[in-house]
Coordinates of C-alpha atoms in Angstrom, one line a residue:
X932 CA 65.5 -5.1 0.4
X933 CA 64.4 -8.5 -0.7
X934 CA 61.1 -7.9 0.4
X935 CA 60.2 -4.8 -1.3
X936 CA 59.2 -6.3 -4.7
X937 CA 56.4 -8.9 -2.7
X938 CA 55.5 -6.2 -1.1
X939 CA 54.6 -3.9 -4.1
X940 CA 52.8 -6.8 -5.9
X941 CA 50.8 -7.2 -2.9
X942 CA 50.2 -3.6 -2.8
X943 CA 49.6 -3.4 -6.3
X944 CA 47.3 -5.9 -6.3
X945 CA 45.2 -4.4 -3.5
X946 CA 44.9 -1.6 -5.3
X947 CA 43.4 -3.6 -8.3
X948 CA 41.3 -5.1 -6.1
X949 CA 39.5 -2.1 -4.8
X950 CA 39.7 -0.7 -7.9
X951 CA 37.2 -4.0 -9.3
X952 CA 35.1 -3.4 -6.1
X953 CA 34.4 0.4 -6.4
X954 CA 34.1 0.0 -10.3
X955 CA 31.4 -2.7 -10.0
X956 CA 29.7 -1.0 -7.1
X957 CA 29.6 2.3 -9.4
X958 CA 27.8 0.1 -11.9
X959 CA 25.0 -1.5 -9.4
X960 CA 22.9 1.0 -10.3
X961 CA 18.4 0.8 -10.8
X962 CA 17.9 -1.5 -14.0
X963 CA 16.4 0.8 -16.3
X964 CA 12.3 0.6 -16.3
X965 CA 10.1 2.2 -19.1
X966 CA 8.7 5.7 -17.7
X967 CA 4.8 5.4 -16.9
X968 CA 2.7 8.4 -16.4
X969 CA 0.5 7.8 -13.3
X970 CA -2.9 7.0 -14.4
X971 CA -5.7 9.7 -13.8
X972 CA -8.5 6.3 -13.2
X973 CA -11.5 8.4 -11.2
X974 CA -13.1 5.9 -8.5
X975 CA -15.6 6.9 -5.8
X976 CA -13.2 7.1 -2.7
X977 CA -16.0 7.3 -0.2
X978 CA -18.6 5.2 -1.9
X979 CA -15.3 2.3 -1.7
X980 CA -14.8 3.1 1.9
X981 CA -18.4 2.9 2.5
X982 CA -19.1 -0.2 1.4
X983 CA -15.6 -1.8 3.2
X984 CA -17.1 -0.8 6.7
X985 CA -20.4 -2.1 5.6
X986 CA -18.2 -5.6 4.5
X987 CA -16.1 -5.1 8.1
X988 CA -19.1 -5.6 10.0
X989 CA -20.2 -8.8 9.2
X990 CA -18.1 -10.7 11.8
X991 CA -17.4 -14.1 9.5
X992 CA -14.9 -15.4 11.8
X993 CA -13.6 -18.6 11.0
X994 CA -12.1 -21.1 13.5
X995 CA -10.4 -24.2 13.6
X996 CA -13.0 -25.8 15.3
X997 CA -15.8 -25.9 12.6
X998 CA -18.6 -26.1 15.6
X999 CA -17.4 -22.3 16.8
X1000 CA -18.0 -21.2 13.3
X1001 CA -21.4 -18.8 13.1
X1002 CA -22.7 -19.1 9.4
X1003 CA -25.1 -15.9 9.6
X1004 CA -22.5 -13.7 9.2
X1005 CA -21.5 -15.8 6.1
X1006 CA -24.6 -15.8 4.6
X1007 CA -25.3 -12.2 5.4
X1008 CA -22.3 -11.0 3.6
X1009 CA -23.1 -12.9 0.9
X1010 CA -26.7 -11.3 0.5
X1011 CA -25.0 -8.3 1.0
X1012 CA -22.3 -8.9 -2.1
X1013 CA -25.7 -9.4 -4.1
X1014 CA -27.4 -6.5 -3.1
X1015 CA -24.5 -4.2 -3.4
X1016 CA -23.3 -5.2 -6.7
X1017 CA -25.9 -6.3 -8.8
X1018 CA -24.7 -5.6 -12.0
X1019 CA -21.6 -8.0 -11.7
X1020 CA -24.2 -10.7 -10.2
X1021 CA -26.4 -9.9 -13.4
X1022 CA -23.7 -10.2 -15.9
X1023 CA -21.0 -12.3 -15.1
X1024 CA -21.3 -16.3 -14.4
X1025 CA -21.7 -16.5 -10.8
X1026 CA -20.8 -19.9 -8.8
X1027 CA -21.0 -21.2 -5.8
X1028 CA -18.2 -23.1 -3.9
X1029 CA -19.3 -25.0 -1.4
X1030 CA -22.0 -22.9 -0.1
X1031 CA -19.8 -19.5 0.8
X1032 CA -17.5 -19.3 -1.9
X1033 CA -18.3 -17.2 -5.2
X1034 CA -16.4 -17.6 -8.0
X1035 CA -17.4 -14.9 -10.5
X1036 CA -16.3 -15.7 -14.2
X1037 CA -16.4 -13.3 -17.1
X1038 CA -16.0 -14.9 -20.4
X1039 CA -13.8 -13.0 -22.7
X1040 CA -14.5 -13.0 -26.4
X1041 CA -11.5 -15.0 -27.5
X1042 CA -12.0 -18.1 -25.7
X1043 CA -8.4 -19.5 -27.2
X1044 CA -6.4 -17.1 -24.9
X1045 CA -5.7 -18.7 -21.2
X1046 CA -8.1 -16.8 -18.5
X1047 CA -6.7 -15.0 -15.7
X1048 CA -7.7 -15.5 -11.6
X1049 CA -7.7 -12.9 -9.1
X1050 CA -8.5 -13.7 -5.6
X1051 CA -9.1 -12.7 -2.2
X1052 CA -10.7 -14.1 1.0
X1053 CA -13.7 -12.3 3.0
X1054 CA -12.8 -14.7 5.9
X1055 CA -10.9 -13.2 9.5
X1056 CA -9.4 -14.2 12.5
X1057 CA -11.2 -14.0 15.7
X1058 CA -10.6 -11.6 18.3
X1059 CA -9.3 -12.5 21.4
X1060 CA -11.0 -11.0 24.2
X1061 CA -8.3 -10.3 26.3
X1062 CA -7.3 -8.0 23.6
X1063 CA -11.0 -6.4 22.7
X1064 CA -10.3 -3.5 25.0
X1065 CA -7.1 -2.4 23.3
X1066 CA -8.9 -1.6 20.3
X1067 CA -9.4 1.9 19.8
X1068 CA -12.2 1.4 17.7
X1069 CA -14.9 -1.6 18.0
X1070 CA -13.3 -4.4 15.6
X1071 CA -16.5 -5.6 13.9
X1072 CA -17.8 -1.6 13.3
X1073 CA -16.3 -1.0 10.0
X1074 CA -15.8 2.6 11.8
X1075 CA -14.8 5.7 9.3
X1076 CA -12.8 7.9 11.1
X1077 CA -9.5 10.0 10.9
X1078 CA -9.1 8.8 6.9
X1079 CA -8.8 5.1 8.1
X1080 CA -11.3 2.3 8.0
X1081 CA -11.5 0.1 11.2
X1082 CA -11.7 -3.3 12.1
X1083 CA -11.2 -7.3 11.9
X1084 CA -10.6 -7.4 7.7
X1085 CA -9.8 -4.6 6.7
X1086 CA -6.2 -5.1 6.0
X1087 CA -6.3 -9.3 5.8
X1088 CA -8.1 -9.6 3.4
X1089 CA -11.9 -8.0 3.1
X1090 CA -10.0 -4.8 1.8
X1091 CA -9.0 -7.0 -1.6
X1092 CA -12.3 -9.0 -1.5
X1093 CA -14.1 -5.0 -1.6
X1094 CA -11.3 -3.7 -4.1
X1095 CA -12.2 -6.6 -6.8
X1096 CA -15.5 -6.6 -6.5
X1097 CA -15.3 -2.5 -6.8
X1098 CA -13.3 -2.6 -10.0
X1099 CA -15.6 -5.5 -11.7
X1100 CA -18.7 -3.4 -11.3
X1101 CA -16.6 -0.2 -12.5
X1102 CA -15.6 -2.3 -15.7
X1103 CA -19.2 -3.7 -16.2
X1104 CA -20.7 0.0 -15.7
X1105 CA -18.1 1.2 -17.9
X1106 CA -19.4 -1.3 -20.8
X1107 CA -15.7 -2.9 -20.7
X1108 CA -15.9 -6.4 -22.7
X1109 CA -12.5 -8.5 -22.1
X1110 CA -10.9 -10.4 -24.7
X1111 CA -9.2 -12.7 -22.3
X1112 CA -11.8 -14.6 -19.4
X1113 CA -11.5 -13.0 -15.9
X1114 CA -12.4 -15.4 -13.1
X1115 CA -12.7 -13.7 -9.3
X1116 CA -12.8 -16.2 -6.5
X1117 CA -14.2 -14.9 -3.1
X1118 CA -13.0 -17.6 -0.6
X1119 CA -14.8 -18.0 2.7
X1120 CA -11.9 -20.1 5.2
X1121 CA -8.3 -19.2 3.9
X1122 CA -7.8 -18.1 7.6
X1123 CA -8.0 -22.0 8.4
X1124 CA -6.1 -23.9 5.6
X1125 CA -8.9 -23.1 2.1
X1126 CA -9.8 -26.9 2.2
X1127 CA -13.5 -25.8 1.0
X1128 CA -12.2 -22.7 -0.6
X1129 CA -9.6 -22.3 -2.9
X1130 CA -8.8 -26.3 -2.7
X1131 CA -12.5 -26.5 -4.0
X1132 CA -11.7 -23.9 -6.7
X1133 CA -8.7 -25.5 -7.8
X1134 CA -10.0 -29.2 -8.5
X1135 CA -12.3 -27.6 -10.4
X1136 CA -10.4 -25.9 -12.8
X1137 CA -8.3 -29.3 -13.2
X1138 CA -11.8 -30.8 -13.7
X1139 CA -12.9 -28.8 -16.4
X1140 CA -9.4 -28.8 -18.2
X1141 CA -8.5 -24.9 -17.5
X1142 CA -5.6 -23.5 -16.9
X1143 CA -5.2 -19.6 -16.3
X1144 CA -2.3 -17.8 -17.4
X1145 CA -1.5 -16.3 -14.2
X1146 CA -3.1 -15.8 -10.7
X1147 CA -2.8 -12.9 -8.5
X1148 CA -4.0 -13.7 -4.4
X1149 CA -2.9 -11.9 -1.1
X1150 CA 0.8 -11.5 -0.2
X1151 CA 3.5 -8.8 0.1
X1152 CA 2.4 -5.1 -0.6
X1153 CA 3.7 -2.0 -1.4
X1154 CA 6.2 -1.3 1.3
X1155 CA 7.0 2.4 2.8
X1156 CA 9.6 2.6 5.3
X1157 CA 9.9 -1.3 5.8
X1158 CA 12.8 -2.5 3.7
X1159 CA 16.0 -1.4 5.3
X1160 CA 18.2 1.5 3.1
X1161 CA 15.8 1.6 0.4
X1162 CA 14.1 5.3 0.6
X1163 CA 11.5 4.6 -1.9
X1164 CA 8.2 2.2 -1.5
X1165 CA 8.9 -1.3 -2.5
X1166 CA 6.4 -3.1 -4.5
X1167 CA 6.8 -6.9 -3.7
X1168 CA 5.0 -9.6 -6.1
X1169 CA 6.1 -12.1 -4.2
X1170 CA 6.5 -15.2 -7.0
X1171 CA 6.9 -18.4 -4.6
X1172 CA 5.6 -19.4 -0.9
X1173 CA 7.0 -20.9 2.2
X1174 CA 5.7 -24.6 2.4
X1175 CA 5.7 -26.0 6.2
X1176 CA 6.7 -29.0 8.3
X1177 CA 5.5 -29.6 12.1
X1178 CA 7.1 -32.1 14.1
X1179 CA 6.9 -33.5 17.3
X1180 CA 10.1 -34.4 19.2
X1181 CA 10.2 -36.5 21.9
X1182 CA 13.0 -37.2 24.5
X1183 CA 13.2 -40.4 26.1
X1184 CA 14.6 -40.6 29.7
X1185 CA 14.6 -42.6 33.2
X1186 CA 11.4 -41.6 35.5
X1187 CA 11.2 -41.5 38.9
X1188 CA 11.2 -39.4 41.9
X1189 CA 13.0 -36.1 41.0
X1190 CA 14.7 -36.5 44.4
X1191 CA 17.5 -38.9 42.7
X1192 CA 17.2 -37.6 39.2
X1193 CA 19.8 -39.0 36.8
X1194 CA 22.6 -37.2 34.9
X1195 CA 20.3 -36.4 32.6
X1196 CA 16.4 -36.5 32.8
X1197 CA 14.2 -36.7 29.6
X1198 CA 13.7 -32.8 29.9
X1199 CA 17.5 -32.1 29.8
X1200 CA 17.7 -34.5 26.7
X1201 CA 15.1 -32.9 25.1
X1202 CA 16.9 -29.2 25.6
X1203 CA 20.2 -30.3 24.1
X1204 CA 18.3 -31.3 20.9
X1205 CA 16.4 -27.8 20.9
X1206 CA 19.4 -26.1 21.6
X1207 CA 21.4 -28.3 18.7
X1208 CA 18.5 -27.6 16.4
X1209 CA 18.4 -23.5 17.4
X1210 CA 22.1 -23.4 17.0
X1211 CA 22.7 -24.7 13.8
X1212 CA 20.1 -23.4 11.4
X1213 CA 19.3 -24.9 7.7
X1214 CA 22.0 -24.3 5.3
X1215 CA 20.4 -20.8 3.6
X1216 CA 22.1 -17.9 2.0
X1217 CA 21.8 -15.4 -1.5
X1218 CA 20.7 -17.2 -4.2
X1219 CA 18.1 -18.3 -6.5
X1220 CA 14.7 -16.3 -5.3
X1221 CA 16.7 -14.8 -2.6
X1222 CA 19.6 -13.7 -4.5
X1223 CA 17.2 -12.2 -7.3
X1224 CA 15.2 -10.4 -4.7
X1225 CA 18.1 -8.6 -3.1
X1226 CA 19.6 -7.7 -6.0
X1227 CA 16.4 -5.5 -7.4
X1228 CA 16.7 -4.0 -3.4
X1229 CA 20.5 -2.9 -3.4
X1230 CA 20.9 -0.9 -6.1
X1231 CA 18.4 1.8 -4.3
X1232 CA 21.0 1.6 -1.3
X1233 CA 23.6 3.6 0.2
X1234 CA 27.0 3.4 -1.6
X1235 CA 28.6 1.7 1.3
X1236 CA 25.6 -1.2 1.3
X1237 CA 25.6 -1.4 -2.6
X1238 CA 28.8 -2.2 -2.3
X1239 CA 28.8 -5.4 -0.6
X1240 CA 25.8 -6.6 -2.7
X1241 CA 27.4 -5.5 -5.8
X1242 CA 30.6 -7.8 -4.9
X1243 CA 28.9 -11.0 -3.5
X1244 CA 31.8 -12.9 -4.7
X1245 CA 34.1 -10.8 -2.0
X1246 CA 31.5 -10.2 0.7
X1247 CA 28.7 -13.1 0.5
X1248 CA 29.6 -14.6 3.5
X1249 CA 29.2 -10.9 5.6
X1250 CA 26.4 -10.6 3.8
X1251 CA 24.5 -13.7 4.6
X1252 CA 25.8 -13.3 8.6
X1253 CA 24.0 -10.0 8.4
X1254 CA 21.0 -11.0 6.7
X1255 CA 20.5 -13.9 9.0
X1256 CA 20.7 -11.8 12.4
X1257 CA 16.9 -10.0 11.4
X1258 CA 14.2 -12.0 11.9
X1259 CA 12.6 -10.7 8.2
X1260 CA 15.5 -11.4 6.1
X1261 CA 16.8 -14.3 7.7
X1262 CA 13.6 -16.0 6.8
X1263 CA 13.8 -15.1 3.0
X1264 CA 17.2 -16.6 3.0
X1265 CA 16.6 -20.2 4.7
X1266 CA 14.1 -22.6 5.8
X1267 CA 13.1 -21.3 9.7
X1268 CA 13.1 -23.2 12.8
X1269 CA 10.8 -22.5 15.4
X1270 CA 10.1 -24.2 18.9
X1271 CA 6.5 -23.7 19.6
X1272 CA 5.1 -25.9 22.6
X1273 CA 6.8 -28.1 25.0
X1274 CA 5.5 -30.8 27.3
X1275 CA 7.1 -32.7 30.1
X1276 CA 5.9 -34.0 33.5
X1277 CA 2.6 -33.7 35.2
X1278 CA 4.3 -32.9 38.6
X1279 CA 7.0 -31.1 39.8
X1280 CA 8.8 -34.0 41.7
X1281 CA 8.1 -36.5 39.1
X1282 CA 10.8 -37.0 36.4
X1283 CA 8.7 -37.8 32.6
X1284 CA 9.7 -40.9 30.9
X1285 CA 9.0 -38.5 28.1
X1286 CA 9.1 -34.6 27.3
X1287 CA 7.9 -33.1 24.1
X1288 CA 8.7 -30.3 21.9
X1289 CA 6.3 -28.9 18.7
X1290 CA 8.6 -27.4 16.2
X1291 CA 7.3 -25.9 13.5
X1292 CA 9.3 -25.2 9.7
X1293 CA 8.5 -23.0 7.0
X1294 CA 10.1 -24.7 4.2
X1295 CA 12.1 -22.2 1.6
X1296 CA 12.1 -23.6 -2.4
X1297 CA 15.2 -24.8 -2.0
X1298 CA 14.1 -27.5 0.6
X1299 CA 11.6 -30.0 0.9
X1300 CA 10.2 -31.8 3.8
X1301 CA 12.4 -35.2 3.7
X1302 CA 15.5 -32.8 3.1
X1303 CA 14.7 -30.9 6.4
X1304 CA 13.7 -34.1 7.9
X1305 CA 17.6 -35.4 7.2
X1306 CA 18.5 -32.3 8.7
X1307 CA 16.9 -32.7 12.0
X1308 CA 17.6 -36.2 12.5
X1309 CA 21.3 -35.6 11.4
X1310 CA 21.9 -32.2 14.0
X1311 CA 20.2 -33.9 16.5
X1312 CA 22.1 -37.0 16.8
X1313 CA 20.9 -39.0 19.5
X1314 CA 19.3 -42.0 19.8
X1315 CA 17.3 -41.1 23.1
X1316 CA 15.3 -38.7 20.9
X1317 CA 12.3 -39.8 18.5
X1318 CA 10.6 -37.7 15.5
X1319 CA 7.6 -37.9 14.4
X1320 CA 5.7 -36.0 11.1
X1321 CA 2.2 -34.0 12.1
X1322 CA 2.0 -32.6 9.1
X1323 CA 3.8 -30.7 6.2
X1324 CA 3.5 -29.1 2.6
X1325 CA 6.4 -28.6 0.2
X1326 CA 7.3 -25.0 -1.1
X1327 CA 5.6 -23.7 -3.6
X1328 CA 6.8 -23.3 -7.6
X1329 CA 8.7 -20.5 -8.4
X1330 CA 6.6 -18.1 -10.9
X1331 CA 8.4 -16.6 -13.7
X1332 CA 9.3 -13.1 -12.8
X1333 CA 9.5 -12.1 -16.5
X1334 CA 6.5 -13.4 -17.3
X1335 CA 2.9 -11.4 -18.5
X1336 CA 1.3 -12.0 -15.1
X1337 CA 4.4 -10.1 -13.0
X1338 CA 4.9 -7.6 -16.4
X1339 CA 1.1 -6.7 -15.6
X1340 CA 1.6 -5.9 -12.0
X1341 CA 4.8 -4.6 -12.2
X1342 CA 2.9 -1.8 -14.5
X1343 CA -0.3 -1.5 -12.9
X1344 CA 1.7 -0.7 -9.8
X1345 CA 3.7 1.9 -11.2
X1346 CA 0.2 3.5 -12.8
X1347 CA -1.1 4.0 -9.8
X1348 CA 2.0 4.6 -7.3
X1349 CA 4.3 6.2 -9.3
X1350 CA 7.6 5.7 -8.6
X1351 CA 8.6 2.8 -6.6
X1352 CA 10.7 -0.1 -6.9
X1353 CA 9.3 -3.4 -8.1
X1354 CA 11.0 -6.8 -7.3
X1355 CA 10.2 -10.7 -6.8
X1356 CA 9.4 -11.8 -3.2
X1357 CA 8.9 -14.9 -0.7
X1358 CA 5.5 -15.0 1.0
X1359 CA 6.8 -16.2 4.7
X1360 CA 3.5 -17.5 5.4
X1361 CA 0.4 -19.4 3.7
X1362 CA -2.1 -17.9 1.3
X1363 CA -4.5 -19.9 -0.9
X1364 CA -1.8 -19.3 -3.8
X1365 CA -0.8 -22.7 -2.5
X1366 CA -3.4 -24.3 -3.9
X1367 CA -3.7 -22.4 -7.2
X1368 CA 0.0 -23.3 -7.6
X1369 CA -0.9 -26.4 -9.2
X1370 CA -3.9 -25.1 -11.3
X1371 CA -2.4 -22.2 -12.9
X1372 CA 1.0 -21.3 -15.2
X1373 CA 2.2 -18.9 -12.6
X1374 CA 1.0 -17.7 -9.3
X1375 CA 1.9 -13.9 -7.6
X1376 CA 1.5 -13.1 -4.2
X1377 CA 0.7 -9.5 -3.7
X1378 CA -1.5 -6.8 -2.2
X1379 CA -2.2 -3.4 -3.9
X1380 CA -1.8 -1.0 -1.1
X1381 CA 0.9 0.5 0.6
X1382 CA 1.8 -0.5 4.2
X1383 CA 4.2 1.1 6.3
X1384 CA 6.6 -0.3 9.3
X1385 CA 4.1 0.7 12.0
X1386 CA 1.6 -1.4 10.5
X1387 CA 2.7 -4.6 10.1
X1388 CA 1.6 -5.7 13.6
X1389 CA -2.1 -5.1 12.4
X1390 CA -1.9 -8.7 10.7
X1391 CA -4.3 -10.8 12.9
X1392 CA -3.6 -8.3 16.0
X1393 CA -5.4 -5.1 17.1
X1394 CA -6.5 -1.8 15.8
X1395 CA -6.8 -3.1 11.9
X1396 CA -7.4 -0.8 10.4
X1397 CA -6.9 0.6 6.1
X1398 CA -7.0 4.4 4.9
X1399 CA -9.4 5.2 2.1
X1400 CA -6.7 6.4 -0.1
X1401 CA -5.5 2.8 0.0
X1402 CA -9.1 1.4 -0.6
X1403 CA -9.2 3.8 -3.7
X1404 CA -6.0 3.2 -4.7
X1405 CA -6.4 -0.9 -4.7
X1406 CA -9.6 -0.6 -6.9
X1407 CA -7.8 2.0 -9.5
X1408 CA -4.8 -1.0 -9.1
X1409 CA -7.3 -3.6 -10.0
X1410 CA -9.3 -1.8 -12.8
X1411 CA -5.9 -1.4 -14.7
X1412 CA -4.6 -4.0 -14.1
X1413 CA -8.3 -6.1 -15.3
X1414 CA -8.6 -3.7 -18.5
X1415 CA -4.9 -4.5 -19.7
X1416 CA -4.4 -7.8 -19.0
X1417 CA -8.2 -8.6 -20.7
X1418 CA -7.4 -6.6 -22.9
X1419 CA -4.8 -9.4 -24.9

């Protein structure tokens, strides 16, 4: 008997408890967006298409060796770019950065009002040719067929490069004159770290004192199928970038002849730290970017995942346990750790004084690289094991997500795709945005065509390939989004 009134408070306030959960999930519904007819923008589908597979074909591969690097190409697709858009040559300023970059600028007519810079890259990896008989379709034929375009470029990035360059000379046809200065940059060696490219573009417009309101370069796109319980496309302007650390870390041990090897050799040393490192991740989890990303994402879910996202305060810890176990959103929640080469002795009965590991870090906003540094040296803890910095870059700003610049795409991209879900993003990887970062207000990450799940293994692999629909769809993207954002 005594233990019937506890009981009923605790009953009573389980029932409260669910009661809070199911209310607020009930109320994690779409925020409400202002209702956009789909624009009816005409654009030549096969004339766009066209002119891609002619772009596709000029193989300007770039390597990280600059001796490998073939400069016809280069120079060919800039004659090409001339020849094929004369107008936008004719009547826009027309620079060149460092030989293969073009930056086009189109002076607006109220030179008070902050410019704007899109950009792409016309740059691609190479080929490998162990892999040049899985394609389908030659990778340098540009190859029309079945409703897709084929080849090295035509998703990363040639596809944007075309797109822009599409929409400028639909504008200047059009007799369009912008308010605000539009600036396209065509970069020629993103594909190997932009240090002629968009770092070049970026000193200038320190140089010369301007500052564009926003910038728009390569990043997420408009997702069908990818993210997990959301049925609609997701259209990810991703506001912020990974920055990256690579380390080397040595293991020091006893060498010898591996026929009285010690307890533990330089190798063994060496795979405890990796193990260490691999088993206790950097502190990540739902907030800030992450946090605000997600919570566009879960209100499009199923009641039972809305739910935990809608309560974060009950269920953040299952949540960020989930999240972490994929290899996609584990990386939008923390700063990655990656092993990536290894190095020990130079013979199989011959212990190393030293073995090496390569670890490479892609750095979330939230860290830097002497934060993640303290990490490393602090999970590792042994003194038998040295680290040393290759290299590294800090994160990226985060852009403002309410700002004109994500506004603008956020309605360009329902113009032309109707209804989809629009929500800030984290670029996993590098783009030239990282350079722009520090010449511009705000930088967006983002890629005007729609890519589903079967396709994201196209990035730098085989059978790349882009529909026409997508081309057309990109330039009618662009167009808008040029003409409103000019436009004031």
């Amino acid at each position: 008997m005594t233990f019937r009134k506890p009981l009923a408070v605790a009953s009573l306030a389980l029932l409260v408890l669910a009661a809070v959960v199911v209310v607020r999930t009930l109320l994690f519904t779409p925020k409400p967006q202002p209702h956009l007819a789909k624009a009816e923008l005409a654009v030549d589908s096969q004339r766009i298409a066209s002119h891609l597979s002619e772009a596709i074909a000029f193989a300007t591969v770039s390597y990280d060796d600059p001796a490998q690097i073939d400069r016809a190409p280069f120079q060919g697709f800039l004659a090409w770019l001339a020849t094929t858009y004369p107008k936008v040559h004719a009547n826009l300023k027309v620079e060149a950065i460092n030989h293969y970059g073009r930056l086009f600028t189109w002076p607006g007519s109220d030179p008070s009002l902050a410019p704007i810079l899109l950009s792409a890259h016309y740059d691609v990896v190479p080929v490998q040719q162990s892999s040049a008989g899985l394609w389908q379709q030659p990778p340098f034929s540009g190859l029309i067929k079945d409703g897709y375009i084929w080849g090295r470029g035509a998703l990363d990035d040639k596809s944007a490069a075309v797109a822009l360059m599409e929409s400028l000379s639909d504008l200047v046809n059009a007799g369009f004159s912008p308010r605000r200065t539009l600036m396209v940059a065509l970069n020629f060696d993103e594909e190997v770290g932009s240090e002629h490219g968009a770092k070049a573009i970026a000193a200038m417009l320190k140089a010369r004192h301007i500052e564009p309101l926003w910038s728009l370069d390569e990043g997420s796109f408009v997702l069908d199928g990818v993210v997990s319980g959301v049925a609609l496309p997701v259209a990810s302007i991703n506001v912020a970038e990974k920055g990256y650390l690579t380390i080397d870390v040595t293991a020091h041990g006893q060498g010898g002849h591996s026929s009285m090897p010690p307890h533990q050799t330089a190798v063994g040393i060496l795979a405890q730290a990796l193990v260490r490192l691999q088993n206790a991740p950097v502190p990540g989890g739902l907030d800030g970017l992450s946090a605000e990303m997600f919570d566009n994402l879960a209100r499009y879910m199923p009641f039972d995942k809305r739910l935990l996202f809608a309560n974060r305060w009950l269920f953040g810890a299952l949540l960020n346990a989930e999240l972490s176990k994929s290899a996609t959103t584990n990386a939008t929640l923390r700063t990655t750790t990656a092993p990536t080469m290894l190095s020990g002795s130079v013979k199989s009965n011959v212990l190393p004084v030293t073995a090496e590991a390569v670890i490479n870090f892609r750095l979330h906003p939230r860290d830097n690289v002497d934060s993640v540094l303290r990490y490393v040296q602090k999970t590792i803890d042994d003194d038998r094991v040295s680290i040393a910095v290759r290299d590294g870059r800090n994160a990226s700003s985060v852009s403002d997500s309410q700002g004109p610049g994500f506004l603008a795409l956020a309605k360009a991209s329902r113009e032309v795709y109707g209804d989809v879900v629009v929500t800030p993003g984290l670029t996993v990887g590098a783009t030239d945005s990282s350079y722009y970062d520090s010449a511009v207000q705000n930088a967006y990450r983002f890629n005007p065509m729609v890519l589903k799940k079967d396709e994201l293994g196209m990035f730098h692999g085989i059978n790349e390939r882009i529909t026409v629909a997508n081309m057309a769809a990109a330039t009618r993207f662009y167009s808008l989004l040029m003409k409103d954002a000019a436009s004031h």
